[in-house]
Coordinates of C-alpha atoms in Angstrom, one line a residue:
Chain T
M1 CA 14.2 -9.4 -28.9
N2 CA 13.3 -12.7 -30.6
Y3 CA 10.6 -13.8 -28.2
Q4 CA 7.4 -15.1 -29.6
F5 CA 4.5 -14.3 -27.4
D6 CA 2.1 -17.2 -27.0
F7 CA -1.3 -17.0 -25.4
A8 CA -2.6 -20.3 -26.8
W9 CA -2.4 -21.9 -23.4
L10 CA -5.3 -19.7 -22.3
A11 CA -7.7 -22.1 -24.0
T12 CA -6.7 -24.8 -21.6
Y13 CA -5.9 -22.9 -18.4
W14 CA -8.6 -20.1 -18.2
P15 CA -10.6 -22.0 -15.5
V16 CA -7.5 -21.7 -13.2
F17 CA -7.7 -17.9 -13.5
V18 CA -11.4 -17.9 -12.9
D19 CA -10.9 -19.9 -9.6
G20 CA -8.1 -17.5 -8.7
I21 CA -10.3 -14.4 -9.3
A22 CA -13.1 -16.0 -7.2
M23 CA -10.7 -16.5 -4.3
T24 CA -9.3 -13.0 -4.5
I25 CA -12.8 -11.5 -4.5
R26 CA -13.8 -13.7 -1.6
L27 CA -10.8 -12.6 0.4
I28 CA -11.4 -8.9 -0.2
V29 CA -15.2 -9.1 0.5
V30 CA -14.7 -10.9 3.9
G31 CA -11.6 -8.9 4.7
G32 CA -13.2 -5.6 3.7
V33 CA -16.4 -6.0 5.7
V34 CA -14.7 -7.4 8.9
G35 CA -11.7 -5.1 8.5
I36 CA -13.8 -1.9 8.3
S37 CA -15.8 -3.1 11.2
L38 CA -12.6 -3.6 13.2
G39 CA -11.4 -0.2 12.1
T40 CA -14.7 1.5 13.2
F41 CA -14.4 -0.2 16.6
C42 CA -10.8 1.1 16.9
A43 CA -11.7 4.6 15.8
W44 CA -14.5 4.6 18.4
S45 CA -12.1 3.4 21.1
R46 CA -9.7 6.1 20.4
A47 CA -12.3 8.8 20.3
L48 CA -14.7 7.8 23.0
G49 CA -13.6 4.4 24.4
P50 CA -12.4 3.6 27.9
A51 CA -9.0 5.0 28.8
W52 CA -7.3 1.6 29.1
L53 CA -8.2 0.7 25.6
K54 CA -6.6 3.7 23.9
P55 CA -2.9 2.7 24.3
A56 CA -3.7 -0.8 23.1
V57 CA -5.4 0.5 20.0
V58 CA -2.6 3.0 19.3
T59 CA 0.0 0.3 19.6
Y60 CA -1.9 -2.0 17.3
V61 CA -2.4 0.7 14.6
E62 CA 1.2 1.8 14.7
L63 CA 2.6 -1.8 14.7
I64 CA 0.5 -2.7 11.6
R65 CA 1.1 0.5 9.7
N66 CA 4.8 0.3 10.1
T67 CA 5.5 -3.3 9.1
P68 CA 5.0 -5.0 5.7
F69 CA 1.8 -7.0 5.1
M70 CA 3.8 -10.0 4.0
I71 CA 5.6 -10.2 7.4
Q72 CA 2.2 -9.9 9.2
L73 CA 1.0 -12.8 7.0
F74 CA 4.0 -14.9 7.7
F75 CA 3.9 -14.2 11.4
I76 CA 0.3 -15.3 11.5
F77 CA 0.7 -18.3 9.3
F78 CA 4.1 -19.6 10.3
G79 CA 4.7 -17.9 13.7
L80 CA 1.5 -18.3 15.6
P81 CA 1.2 -22.2 15.3
A82 CA 4.4 -22.2 17.4
A83 CA 2.4 -20.5 20.1
G84 CA -0.4 -23.0 19.7
F85 CA -2.7 -21.0 17.3
R86 CA -3.1 -22.9 14.1
L87 CA -5.0 -21.6 11.1
T88 CA -5.6 -22.8 7.5
E89 CA -4.0 -20.9 4.7
V90 CA -7.3 -19.1 3.8
E91 CA -8.1 -18.3 7.5
A92 CA -4.6 -16.9 8.0
A93 CA -4.8 -14.8 4.8
T94 CA -8.3 -13.5 5.8
L95 CA -7.1 -12.7 9.3
A96 CA -4.0 -10.9 8.0
M97 CA -6.2 -8.8 5.7
V98 CA -8.7 -8.0 8.4
I99 CA -5.9 -6.9 10.8
N100 CA -4.2 -4.9 8.1
L101 CA -7.3 -3.1 6.8
G102 CA -8.5 -2.6 10.4
A103 CA -5.4 -0.5 11.3
Y104 CA -5.5 1.6 8.2
S105 CA -9.3 2.2 8.2
A106 CA -9.1 3.0 12.0
E107 CA -6.9 6.0 11.1
I108 CA -9.1 7.1 8.2
I109 CA -12.3 6.8 10.2
R110 CA -10.7 8.6 13.1
A111 CA -9.9 11.5 10.8
G112 CA -13.5 11.7 9.8
I113 CA -14.6 11.6 13.5
E114 CA -12.2 14.3 14.4
A115 CA -13.6 16.5 11.7
T116 CA -17.0 16.3 13.4
P117 CA -17.6 19.6 15.3
K118 CA -17.8 19.2 19.1
G119 CA -21.3 20.8 19.1
Q120 CA -22.6 17.7 17.3
F121 CA -21.7 15.6 20.4
E122 CA -23.3 18.1 22.7
A123 CA -26.4 18.4 20.5
G124 CA -26.8 14.6 20.6
A125 CA -26.5 14.6 24.4
S126 CA -29.0 17.4 24.7
L127 CA -31.5 15.2 22.8
A128 CA -31.1 12.7 25.6
M129 CA -29.2 10.3 23.3
S130 CA -26.9 7.8 24.9
P131 CA -23.2 8.2 24.0
I132 CA -23.5 5.1 21.8
Q133 CA -26.6 6.5 20.1
T134 CA -24.9 9.8 19.5
F135 CA -21.8 8.0 18.1
R136 CA -23.9 5.9 15.8
H137 CA -26.4 8.5 14.4
V138 CA -24.7 11.8 14.8
V139 CA -20.9 11.1 14.6
L140 CA -20.2 7.9 12.7
I141 CA -22.5 8.1 9.7
P142 CA -21.5 11.6 8.6
A143 CA -17.8 10.7 9.4
L144 CA -18.0 7.6 7.2
Q145 CA -19.7 9.6 4.5
K146 CA -16.9 12.2 4.5
I147 CA -14.1 9.7 4.4
W148 CA -15.7 7.0 2.2
P149 CA -13.6 7.7 -0.9
A150 CA -10.4 7.4 1.1
L151 CA -11.7 4.2 2.7
A152 CA -12.5 2.8 -0.8
S153 CA -9.0 3.5 -2.0
Q154 CA -7.6 1.7 1.1
V155 CA -9.8 -1.4 0.3
V156 CA -8.4 -1.4 -3.2
I157 CA -4.8 -1.1 -1.9
V158 CA -5.5 -4.1 0.4
M159 CA -7.0 -6.1 -2.5
L160 CA -3.8 -5.4 -4.6
G161 CA -1.7 -6.3 -1.6
S162 CA -3.5 -9.6 -1.2
A163 CA -1.4 -10.9 -4.1
V164 CA 1.1 -11.9 -1.5
V165 CA -1.2 -14.5 0.0
S166 CA -0.2 -16.8 -2.8
Q167 CA 3.1 -17.2 -0.9
I168 CA 1.3 -19.3 1.8
A169 CA -0.4 -21.3 -1.0
V170 CA -3.8 -19.6 -0.9
E171 CA -5.1 -20.2 -4.4
D172 CA -5.8 -16.7 -5.4
L173 CA -5.2 -14.9 -8.7
T174 CA -1.4 -14.7 -8.2
Y175 CA -1.3 -18.4 -7.3
A176 CA -3.1 -19.1 -10.6
A177 CA -0.4 -17.2 -12.5
N178 CA 2.3 -19.0 -10.7
F179 CA 0.6 -22.3 -11.4
V180 CA 0.1 -21.6 -15.1
Q181 CA 3.7 -20.4 -15.6
S182 CA 5.1 -23.5 -13.9
R183 CA 3.0 -25.7 -16.3
T184 CA 3.5 -23.8 -19.6
F185 CA 6.8 -21.9 -19.0
R186 CA 5.0 -18.8 -20.3
A187 CA 5.9 -16.7 -17.3
F188 CA 5.6 -13.3 -18.9
E189 CA 2.3 -14.0 -20.5
A190 CA 0.8 -15.5 -17.4
Y191 CA 1.8 -12.5 -15.2
F192 CA 0.8 -10.1 -17.9
I193 CA -2.7 -11.6 -18.0
S194 CA -3.1 -11.7 -14.2
T195 CA -1.8 -8.1 -14.0
A196 CA -4.4 -7.0 -16.5
I197 CA -7.1 -8.8 -14.5
Y198 CA -5.9 -7.1 -11.3
L199 CA -6.2 -3.8 -13.0
G200 CA -9.8 -4.6 -14.0
L201 CA -10.6 -5.8 -10.5
A202 CA -9.2 -2.7 -8.9
M203 CA -11.3 -0.4 -11.2
L204 CA -14.4 -2.5 -10.7
L205 CA -13.9 -2.7 -6.9
R206 CA -13.4 1.1 -6.7
F207 CA -16.5 1.7 -8.8
A208 CA -18.6 -0.7 -6.8
L209 CA -17.5 0.8 -3.5
L210 CA -18.2 4.4 -4.6
R211 CA -21.7 3.2 -5.7
L212 CA -22.2 1.5 -2.4
G213 CA -21.2 4.8 -0.7
H214 CA -24.1 6.5 -2.5
V215 CA -26.5 3.8 -1.4
L216 CA -25.3 3.7 2.2
F217 CA -25.0 7.4 2.7
P218 CA -27.5 9.2 0.5
H219 CA -26.8 12.9 0.4
K220 CA -28.9 14.9 2.8
R221 CA -27.2 18.2 2.0
A222 CA -30.5 20.0 1.7
A223 CA -31.3 19.5 5.4
R224 CA -28.4 21.7 6.4
Chain V
M1 CA 25.0 -29.2 12.8
T2 CA 25.3 -25.6 14.1
Q3 CA 22.9 -24.2 16.6
F4 CA 21.5 -20.7 16.2
T5 CA 21.3 -18.7 19.4
F6 CA 19.0 -15.7 19.6
M7 CA 22.0 -13.4 19.0
D8 CA 23.0 -15.3 15.9
I9 CA 19.5 -14.8 14.5
L10 CA 19.5 -11.2 15.3
R11 CA 23.0 -10.6 13.9
N12 CA 22.1 -12.3 10.6
L13 CA 18.9 -10.4 10.3
L14 CA 20.7 -7.1 10.9
I15 CA 23.2 -7.9 8.2
A16 CA 20.3 -8.5 5.8
T17 CA 18.7 -5.2 6.9
E18 CA 21.5 -3.4 5.2
W19 CA 20.2 -4.6 1.9
T20 CA 16.7 -3.5 2.8
V21 CA 18.1 0.0 3.5
I22 CA 20.1 0.1 0.4
L23 CA 17.3 -1.0 -1.8
S24 CA 14.9 1.5 -0.1
L25 CA 17.3 4.3 -0.7
V26 CA 17.9 3.4 -4.4
S27 CA 14.2 3.1 -5.0
F28 CA 13.4 6.3 -3.2
I29 CA 16.1 8.4 -4.9
G30 CA 15.6 6.8 -8.3
G31 CA 11.9 7.0 -8.0
G32 CA 12.2 10.6 -6.9
L33 CA 14.3 11.6 -9.9
L34 CA 12.0 9.8 -12.3
G35 CA 9.0 11.2 -10.5
L36 CA 10.3 14.7 -10.9
L37 CA 10.8 14.2 -14.6
L38 CA 7.2 12.8 -14.9
L39 CA 5.9 15.7 -12.8
F40 CA 7.2 18.2 -15.3
M41 CA 5.6 16.1 -18.1
R42 CA 2.3 15.8 -16.1
I43 CA 1.9 19.5 -15.4
G44 CA 3.4 20.8 -18.5
K45 CA 1.5 22.5 -21.3
S46 CA 1.9 19.7 -23.8
R47 CA -1.2 18.0 -25.0
V48 CA 0.1 14.5 -25.3
L49 CA 2.4 14.1 -22.3
P50 CA 0.0 14.7 -19.3
P51 CA -2.5 11.9 -20.4
V52 CA 0.5 9.5 -21.0
V53 CA 1.8 10.1 -17.5
K54 CA -1.7 9.8 -16.1
I55 CA -2.1 6.3 -17.7
Y56 CA 1.4 5.4 -16.3
T57 CA 0.4 6.3 -12.7
E58 CA -3.0 4.6 -13.1
L59 CA -1.3 1.4 -14.3
F60 CA 1.2 1.3 -11.5
Q61 CA -1.2 2.3 -8.8
G62 CA -3.9 -0.1 -10.1
T63 CA -1.8 -3.3 -10.1
P64 CA 0.0 -5.2 -7.4
L65 CA 3.6 -4.4 -6.8
L66 CA 4.2 -8.1 -6.7
M67 CA 3.0 -8.4 -10.3
Q68 CA 5.2 -5.5 -11.3
L69 CA 8.2 -7.3 -9.8
F70 CA 7.3 -10.5 -11.7
L71 CA 6.8 -8.7 -14.9
A72 CA 10.1 -6.8 -14.5
F73 CA 11.9 -10.1 -13.7
F74 CA 10.5 -12.1 -16.6
G75 CA 10.0 -9.1 -18.9
L76 CA 13.7 -8.2 -18.8
G77 CA 14.4 -11.9 -19.4
L78 CA 12.6 -11.7 -22.7
F79 CA 15.5 -9.7 -24.0
G80 CA 17.7 -12.7 -23.6
I81 CA 19.6 -11.3 -20.6
D82 CA 20.2 -13.2 -17.4
V83 CA 18.3 -11.0 -15.0
P84 CA 19.8 -10.7 -11.5
P85 CA 17.1 -10.2 -8.9
W86 CA 18.5 -6.9 -7.7
L87 CA 18.1 -5.4 -11.2
A88 CA 14.4 -6.5 -11.5
A89 CA 13.8 -5.4 -7.9
G90 CA 15.4 -2.0 -8.3
L91 CA 13.7 -1.3 -11.7
A92 CA 10.2 -2.3 -10.5
L93 CA 10.5 -0.3 -7.3
V94 CA 11.8 2.8 -9.0
L95 CA 9.0 2.7 -11.5
W96 CA 6.4 2.1 -8.7
T97 CA 7.8 4.8 -6.4
A98 CA 7.8 7.3 -9.2
A99 CA 4.1 6.6 -10.0
F100 CA 3.1 7.4 -6.5
L101 CA 5.4 10.4 -6.0
V102 CA 4.3 12.1 -9.2
E103 CA 0.7 12.0 -8.0
I104 CA 1.6 13.3 -4.5
W105 CA 3.7 16.1 -6.0
R106 CA 1.1 17.0 -8.6
G107 CA -1.4 17.6 -5.7
C108 CA 1.2 19.9 -4.0
V109 CA 1.8 21.9 -7.2
E110 CA -2.0 22.2 -7.8
A111 CA -2.4 23.4 -4.2
I112 CA -0.5 26.6 -5.1
P113 CA -3.1 29.3 -5.7
K114 CA -3.7 30.3 -9.3
G115 CA -2.8 33.9 -8.5
Q116 CA 0.8 32.9 -8.0
W117 CA 0.9 31.7 -11.6
E118 CA -0.8 34.8 -12.9
A119 CA 1.4 37.1 -10.8
S120 CA 4.6 35.5 -12.0
A121 CA 3.3 35.5 -15.6
S122 CA 2.5 39.2 -15.4
L123 CA 6.1 39.8 -14.4
G124 CA 7.1 38.3 -17.7
M125 CA 8.5 35.1 -16.4
S126 CA 8.8 32.1 -18.7
Y127 CA 7.3 28.8 -17.7
V128 CA 10.6 27.5 -16.5
E129 CA 11.3 30.6 -14.5
Q130 CA 7.8 30.5 -12.9
M131 CA 8.4 26.9 -11.9
R132 CA 11.9 27.5 -10.7
H133 CA 11.3 30.7 -8.7
I134 CA 7.7 30.8 -7.7
I135 CA 5.9 27.5 -7.8
L136 CA 8.3 24.8 -6.9
P137 CA 9.8 26.5 -3.8
Q138 CA 6.3 26.8 -2.4
A139 CA 5.1 23.3 -3.5
L140 CA 8.3 21.8 -2.0
K141 CA 7.3 22.9 1.5
V142 CA 3.8 21.3 1.2
A143 CA 5.3 18.2 -0.4
I144 CA 7.8 17.2 2.3
P145 CA 5.4 15.6 4.9
P146 CA 3.6 13.3 2.4
T147 CA 6.8 12.5 0.7
V148 CA 8.4 11.4 4.0
G149 CA 5.2 9.5 4.7
F150 CA 5.4 7.6 1.4
S151 CA 9.0 6.6 2.2
V152 CA 7.5 4.2 4.7
Q153 CA 5.6 2.5 1.9
V154 CA 8.8 2.1 -0.1
V155 CA 10.6 0.4 2.8
K156 CA 7.6 -1.9 3.3
G157 CA 7.5 -2.5 -0.5
T158 CA 11.1 -3.8 -0.6
A159 CA 9.8 -6.8 1.5
L160 CA 8.2 -8.2 -1.7
T161 CA 11.5 -8.4 -3.6
S162 CA 12.3 -11.5 -1.5
I163 CA 9.7 -13.3 -3.6
I164 CA 11.8 -12.9 -6.8
G165 CA 14.9 -13.9 -4.9
F166 CA 16.5 -10.7 -3.7
T167 CA 18.2 -11.3 -0.4
E168 CA 17.1 -8.7 2.1
L169 CA 15.5 -8.7 5.5
S170 CA 12.4 -10.7 4.6
K171 CA 14.3 -13.3 2.6
A172 CA 16.8 -13.6 5.5
G173 CA 13.8 -14.2 7.8
T174 CA 12.6 -17.1 5.6
V175 CA 16.0 -18.6 5.4
L176 CA 16.6 -18.4 9.1
T177 CA 13.1 -19.9 9.8
N178 CA 14.0 -22.8 7.6
A179 CA 17.3 -23.2 9.5
T180 CA 16.1 -22.7 13.0
F181 CA 12.4 -23.8 13.0
Q182 CA 11.6 -20.8 15.1
P183 CA 9.2 -18.9 13.0
F184 CA 7.6 -17.0 15.9
T185 CA 11.0 -15.5 17.1
V186 CA 12.3 -14.9 13.6
Y187 CA 9.3 -13.3 12.0
G188 CA 8.7 -11.4 15.3
L189 CA 12.2 -10.0 15.1
V190 CA 11.8 -9.2 11.3
A191 CA 8.6 -7.3 12.1
L192 CA 10.4 -5.3 14.9
I193 CA 13.3 -4.4 12.6
Y194 CA 10.9 -3.1 9.9
F195 CA 9.1 -1.2 12.7
A196 CA 12.3 0.3 13.8
L197 CA 13.0 1.5 10.3
C198 CA 9.5 2.7 9.5
F199 CA 8.2 4.2 12.8
P200 CA 10.7 7.1 13.0
L201 CA 9.8 8.0 9.4
S202 CA 6.1 7.9 10.1
Q203 CA 6.6 10.1 13.2
V204 CA 8.7 12.6 11.3
A205 CA 6.1 12.8 8.6
R206 CA 3.3 13.4 11.2
L207 CA 5.4 16.0 13.1
L208 CA 6.1 17.9 9.9
E209 CA 2.5 17.8 8.9
R210 CA 1.4 19.2 12.3
K211 CA 4.0 21.9 12.2
M212 CA 2.9 23.0 8.7
N213 CA -0.8 23.0 9.8
V214 CA 0.1 25.3 12.7
A215 CA 2.1 27.6 10.4
H216 CA -0.9 27.8 8.0
R217 CA -3.3 28.8 10.8
H218 CA -1.5 32.0 11.5

């Protein structure tokens, strides 16, 4: 191997990576918040929602979980305009991430809800709470607390999967690497740097989410 | 100028599906073999190997598969060889699959109660004999449902190889879209074909899991 590694271009091109990182973070923050909300709604519909909603949710979850994210993205960005639904690149990428995370988090949150003993529902009802109140205070919060680590992992997976949005010209971290390699012909170095940044982002995101879990769901074990 | 009918599109997509299936099988089998090797290193008694394998899995699980494909593609190129896309695709997917399978399987081996290790050790079995006769047969049973479940991720993962130029289902979808200007139909069909490949696997995994849970309750 006679290849000379060269990272000198970083001096000129580092701002491109900074912009890319900002876009990747923006996508996962919006996609994460809205996606988990959608997932919570779907989990609620499957557990307690009206009968007509359940098959729709099951179909949605299975369709998304059994097709590649890239195809979902292409369908939304290239396919939907043909049906009169036009989105910008960033909107399409965000929507694809929301839909994707929504389906996976629905299954994760549902597992948490199903782990709730039936007596909890009954106890809530006996305190004259409405079904919605019972769901929010008695079922959902402990369920989220239980499955939070799994949910955090899924958000990290979606963040890593978002590398594909560069294919519809969203200027994320992968796009930055593509841009730099096309200018400098230092393909391996450009992808090496961006891979390392992704690894750092994944570790940081995971850490931040677990901390957030401690803030959102403080342990009340002593009350048991 | 040729016109593509719906059947033409479907037929071309199905031809390309063959490559998705082949690449999935190669990745899954190759990744499984490498994963097994890494598993022995991970749970062995050596002091050096387990942390090395742990770093390996963290690296592959903590970075995008797309980046791994790019690095395989351009990394192999550094050695001065002309890298065909199938080689980079196969290599990256095998390494990626192995990283996930080794973690799944490690969990299964660790789920075997410690008493089984102690009992077999007290019968004078060597490490290899313990593994071969006591631990692995039991771990295998626990491992089948999540392993089948992960195969869905492998099939979906192959879609990314179209980006480095491997011609499979997704690439065929892009090419056909450019030829027909019918992205809605083409990508809709592509999604349905992926669904037809993945949904049965998901269902089998779920069924096996349920069956095992019932067996455990008794």
